[in-house]
Amino acid sequence: MEGGFEIHYQPLLDLRTNQVAGCEALLRWRHPERGMVSPAEFIPVAEDTGMINELGDWVLRTACTEAATWPSHIRLAVNVSPVQLKCETLALRITGALTASGLAPGRLEIEITEAVLIRDDEAALAILHQLRAIGVRIALDDFGTGYSSLSYLKRFSFDKIKIDRCFVSDIEVDGSSAIVQAVVNIAASRNMTTAAEGVETEQQRKLLRELGCTQMQGFLFSAPKPASEIRRLLEVDQATARVLA
Ligand code: C2E
Ligand code: MG
Ligand code: MG
């Protein structure tokens, strides 16, 4: 892809085993004058201009090809915008990326936000079911930041709920840990796993583990990193697992 785009990867750690379970692909744009531009700034522009479809395809193909080189138990998570979920050919294009890379469908996890389900969007739901039929996993990202989130859990059986960073950052404050506990319980009762986003302190990790959260992601373990650094990190993680086994 032209235009200074690159993908960084951030590990998700299993809270019981302390092993890396997967990595999330996070898009970066290296601007000649402005340096690294945040996706929070340029994704909305790409959505408005329709460029997100082409960009999203590039992310999927590149990240699947990279993940196919990782140990086979490591999953790949890719963010998909509500605009991409409106496109009828998404499932076909994801199948294409999987086939071209040789990545098993069960190793790919698509992250969507509640915005996808805000309107009674039957078309988006139909596409989610197509993705499920291919064998791809579906995660609900930034859980708890939108409106009436709980109703979305009834509309589609997600594989994973990602608990938004805002609940993690004040988990030591009264109230937030009760919310995290409730989400973990709901998820468990519906056979979903949970991942806590934005974990930055050892105390947060300890509490999340006690609350039964499945995975954590955040600067405490690792920030998003270029592909080459992630490969090294995964090698070290594998070696540690062998020593501990
Ligand atoms: P997200 O999917 O919720 O990704 C998590 C964001 O939290 C990432 O920001 C990550 O760098 C940041 N983060 C991770 N750990 C920590 C932590 O411990 N503390 C703090 N303060 N932040 C942490 P990033 O990379 O800037 O991405 C922002 C958002 O842009 C993503 O949120 C996602 O919604 C979107 N995005 C990124 N890449 C893509 C993409 O390829 N396609 C689409 N459609 N959206 C993307
Ligand atoms: Mg995400
Ligand atoms: Mg998130």
XYZ file of C-alpha atoms and ligand atoms in Angstrom:
293
model
C 0.000 0.000 0.000
C 1.350 3.410 -0.931
C 1.091 6.495 1.243
C 3.051 5.689 4.390
C 0.633 3.231 6.005
C 2.004 0.495 8.218
C 0.607 -1.965 10.714
C 1.718 -2.348 14.312
C 0.685 -5.309 16.443
C -0.220 -5.360 20.125
C -0.170 -8.634 22.082
C -3.113 -9.933 24.123
C -2.006 -11.846 27.164
C -3.857 -14.785 28.731
C -4.324 -13.759 32.373
C -4.081 -17.307 33.752
C -1.071 -18.587 31.833
C 0.700 -15.244 31.247
C 1.306 -16.382 27.658
C 0.540 -14.364 24.550
C -2.757 -15.580 23.051
C -2.984 -13.226 20.093
C -2.101 -9.837 18.636
C -4.267 -6.975 17.413
C -3.376 -5.240 14.151
C -3.390 -1.440 14.594
C -3.033 0.793 11.588
C -0.408 3.562 11.568
C 0.130 6.422 9.152
C 3.566 7.904 8.889
C 3.089 11.417 7.534
C 6.167 13.093 5.980
C 5.752 16.289 8.055
C 3.411 15.390 10.911
C 5.103 12.130 11.907
C 2.875 9.293 13.155
C -0.797 10.224 12.793
C -3.270 8.429 15.095
C -5.889 6.168 13.495
C -8.447 7.992 15.641
C -7.730 10.979 13.359
C -7.497 9.418 9.917
C -9.942 6.461 10.113
C -12.994 8.788 10.259
C -11.673 10.599 7.164
C -11.122 7.297 5.369
C -14.686 6.312 6.325
C -16.165 9.540 4.978
C -14.323 9.295 1.682
C -15.019 5.588 1.231
C -11.286 4.915 1.165
C -11.721 2.719 4.262
C -12.708 -0.263 2.090
C -9.455 -0.284 0.157
C -7.439 0.488 3.297
C -9.271 -2.204 5.253
C -8.578 -4.789 2.545
C -4.891 -3.900 2.655
C -4.847 -4.268 6.473
C -6.575 -7.656 6.257
C -4.278 -9.042 3.570
C -1.078 -7.704 5.140
C -1.949 -8.729 8.707
C -3.146 -12.233 7.694
C 0.105 -12.789 5.773
C 2.117 -11.674 8.811
C 0.082 -13.772 11.270
C 0.531 -16.883 9.122
C 4.243 -16.759 10.111
C 3.456 -16.733 13.878
C 3.157 -19.878 16.037
C -0.151 -21.522 15.159
C -1.797 -20.918 18.553
C -1.433 -17.145 18.204
C -4.558 -15.427 16.918
C -4.822 -12.223 14.889
C -7.375 -9.516 15.669
C -8.323 -6.989 12.980
C -10.564 -3.940 13.476
C -13.354 -3.566 10.947
C -15.225 -0.285 10.602
C -19.055 -0.065 10.445
C -18.626 1.221 6.882
C -16.810 -1.987 5.871
C -19.618 -4.032 7.434
C -22.064 -2.380 5.080
C -20.313 -3.860 2.069
C -21.894 -7.096 0.854
C -18.581 -8.472 -0.407
C -16.756 -8.223 2.961
C -17.022 -11.953 3.733
C -15.761 -12.772 0.255
C -12.803 -10.442 0.620
C -11.943 -11.820 4.054
C -12.049 -15.332 2.598
C -9.669 -14.095 -0.098
C -7.223 -12.717 2.486
C -7.350 -15.993 4.447
C -6.824 -18.159 1.374
C -3.979 -16.026 0.001
C -2.150 -16.044 3.355
C -2.911 -19.618 4.369
C -4.132 -18.403 7.782
C -6.749 -20.729 9.311
C -10.115 -18.897 9.667
C -10.286 -19.798 13.380
C -7.151 -17.743 13.970
C -8.757 -14.533 12.719
C -10.833 -12.409 15.064
C -12.765 -9.458 13.657
C -13.278 -6.578 16.114
C -16.389 -4.478 15.652
C -17.789 -1.645 17.746
C -21.311 -1.195 18.993
C -21.836 1.497 16.373
C -22.393 -1.367 13.924
C -25.505 -2.478 15.771
C -26.866 0.888 16.861
C -29.477 1.034 14.168
C -31.498 -2.089 13.593
C -29.064 -2.959 10.900
C -30.126 -6.307 9.486
C -27.599 -6.044 6.651
C -24.675 -5.757 9.094
C -26.045 -8.663 11.142
C -26.319 -10.783 8.008
C -22.659 -10.084 7.211
C -21.635 -10.994 10.774
C -23.409 -14.331 10.303
C -21.556 -14.864 7.017
C -18.250 -14.250 8.804
C -19.235 -16.686 11.526
C -20.058 -19.268 8.831
C -16.538 -18.943 7.393
C -15.193 -19.806 10.850
C -13.909 -16.349 11.737
C -14.345 -15.184 15.355
C -16.147 -11.947 16.229
C -15.263 -9.646 19.135
C -17.203 -6.639 20.443
C -14.666 -3.822 20.905
C -14.766 -0.869 23.367
C -17.610 -2.471 25.292
C -19.452 -0.102 27.604
C -18.730 3.147 25.796
C -21.838 3.363 23.627
C -25.535 3.270 24.451
C -27.592 0.397 25.875
C -24.729 -1.981 25.234
C -26.350 -4.947 26.938
C -29.026 -5.284 24.278
C -26.367 -5.873 21.615
C -25.285 -9.032 23.389
C -28.712 -10.462 22.644
C -28.556 -9.635 18.958
C -25.414 -11.550 18.134
C -23.462 -14.168 20.027
C -19.993 -12.680 20.087
C -16.947 -14.784 20.833
C -15.339 -12.092 22.938
C -16.138 -8.855 24.729
C -13.352 -6.283 24.940
C -13.919 -4.203 28.074
C -13.108 -0.580 27.330
C -10.098 1.103 28.848
C -12.247 3.559 30.817
C -13.392 0.753 33.153
C -9.860 -0.556 33.520
C -8.228 2.793 34.272
C -10.374 3.342 37.374
C -10.887 -0.257 38.347
C -9.414 0.507 41.755
C -12.097 3.141 42.287
C -15.396 1.947 43.750
C -17.925 0.882 41.130
C -15.753 0.042 38.164
C -14.648 -3.344 39.457
C -18.299 -4.259 40.036
C -19.039 -3.360 36.411
C -16.116 -5.429 35.149
C -17.279 -8.320 37.341
C -20.783 -8.062 35.889
C -19.470 -8.084 32.315
C -17.232 -11.081 33.062
C -20.238 -12.937 34.518
C -22.512 -12.129 31.595
C -19.798 -13.201 29.147
C -19.175 -16.474 30.973
C -22.879 -17.307 31.029
C -22.997 -16.882 27.256
C -19.760 -18.708 26.449
C -17.890 -15.558 25.555
C -14.415 -14.650 26.699
C -13.362 -11.208 27.940
C -10.359 -9.029 27.242
C -9.529 -5.910 29.239
C -8.145 -3.013 27.202
C -5.580 -0.445 28.295
C -4.041 -2.292 31.253
C -1.187 -0.123 32.503
C -0.457 -1.171 36.095
C 0.354 -4.377 37.948
C -2.517 -3.644 40.359
C -4.994 -3.518 37.460
C -3.669 -6.825 36.122
C -4.016 -8.447 39.545
C -7.602 -7.238 40.012
C -8.653 -8.269 36.479
C -7.236 -11.719 37.051
C -9.125 -12.013 40.350
C -12.333 -10.887 38.643
C -11.966 -13.744 36.140
C -11.208 -11.713 33.047
C -9.717 -13.962 30.327
C -7.156 -11.714 28.645
C -5.484 -8.348 29.007
C -3.992 -5.922 26.542
C -2.088 -2.765 27.377
C 1.145 -0.897 27.874
C 1.909 -2.925 31.048
C 2.799 -5.934 28.900
C 3.476 -4.295 25.530
C 2.555 -1.288 23.412
C 1.724 -1.902 19.724
C 4.977 -2.698 17.881
C 6.186 -3.190 14.306
C 5.923 -6.715 12.869
C 9.640 -7.485 13.245
C 9.606 -6.686 16.979
C 6.457 -8.758 17.509
C 8.118 -11.768 15.849
C 10.976 -11.535 18.350
C 8.557 -11.083 21.253
C 6.618 -14.205 20.182
C 9.854 -16.233 19.973
C 10.824 -15.237 23.524
C 7.290 -15.998 24.726
C 7.456 -19.489 23.147
C 10.867 -20.157 24.701
C 9.568 -19.135 28.143
C 6.579 -21.440 27.722
C 8.916 -24.368 26.924
C 11.059 -23.653 30.001
C 7.973 -23.480 32.237
C 6.366 -26.596 30.709
P -9.042 -0.052 19.533
O -9.320 -1.127 18.546
O -9.882 -0.047 20.761
O -7.506 -0.218 19.887
C -6.961 0.007 21.156
C -6.299 1.350 21.233
O -5.780 1.541 22.556
C -5.078 1.478 20.318
O -5.022 2.847 19.905
C -3.909 1.174 21.249
O -2.680 1.717 20.812
C -4.390 1.810 22.520
N -3.805 1.205 23.712
C -3.419 -0.066 23.889
N -2.968 -0.282 25.144
C -3.060 0.893 25.792
C -2.755 1.318 27.135
O -2.294 0.558 27.993
N -3.020 2.618 27.448
C -3.519 3.506 26.532
N -3.716 4.762 26.932
N -3.836 3.134 25.267
C -3.615 1.841 24.899
P -4.720 3.254 18.413
O -3.705 2.313 17.846
O -4.442 4.703 18.402
O -6.093 2.950 17.671
C -7.250 3.699 17.963
C -8.452 3.100 17.312
O -8.373 3.209 15.877
C -8.611 1.613 17.575
O -9.162 1.410 18.852
C -9.530 1.209 16.437
O -10.866 1.482 16.754
C -9.081 2.129 15.320
N -8.238 1.380 14.386
C -6.918 1.077 14.471
N -6.510 0.338 13.408
C -7.614 0.156 12.624
C -7.868 -0.534 11.385
O -6.997 -1.177 10.782
N -9.144 -0.476 10.904
C -10.145 0.198 11.544
N -11.369 0.201 11.003
N -9.947 0.841 12.709
C -8.705 0.817 13.253
Mg -9.738 -3.031 18.563
Mg -10.968 -0.965 21.931
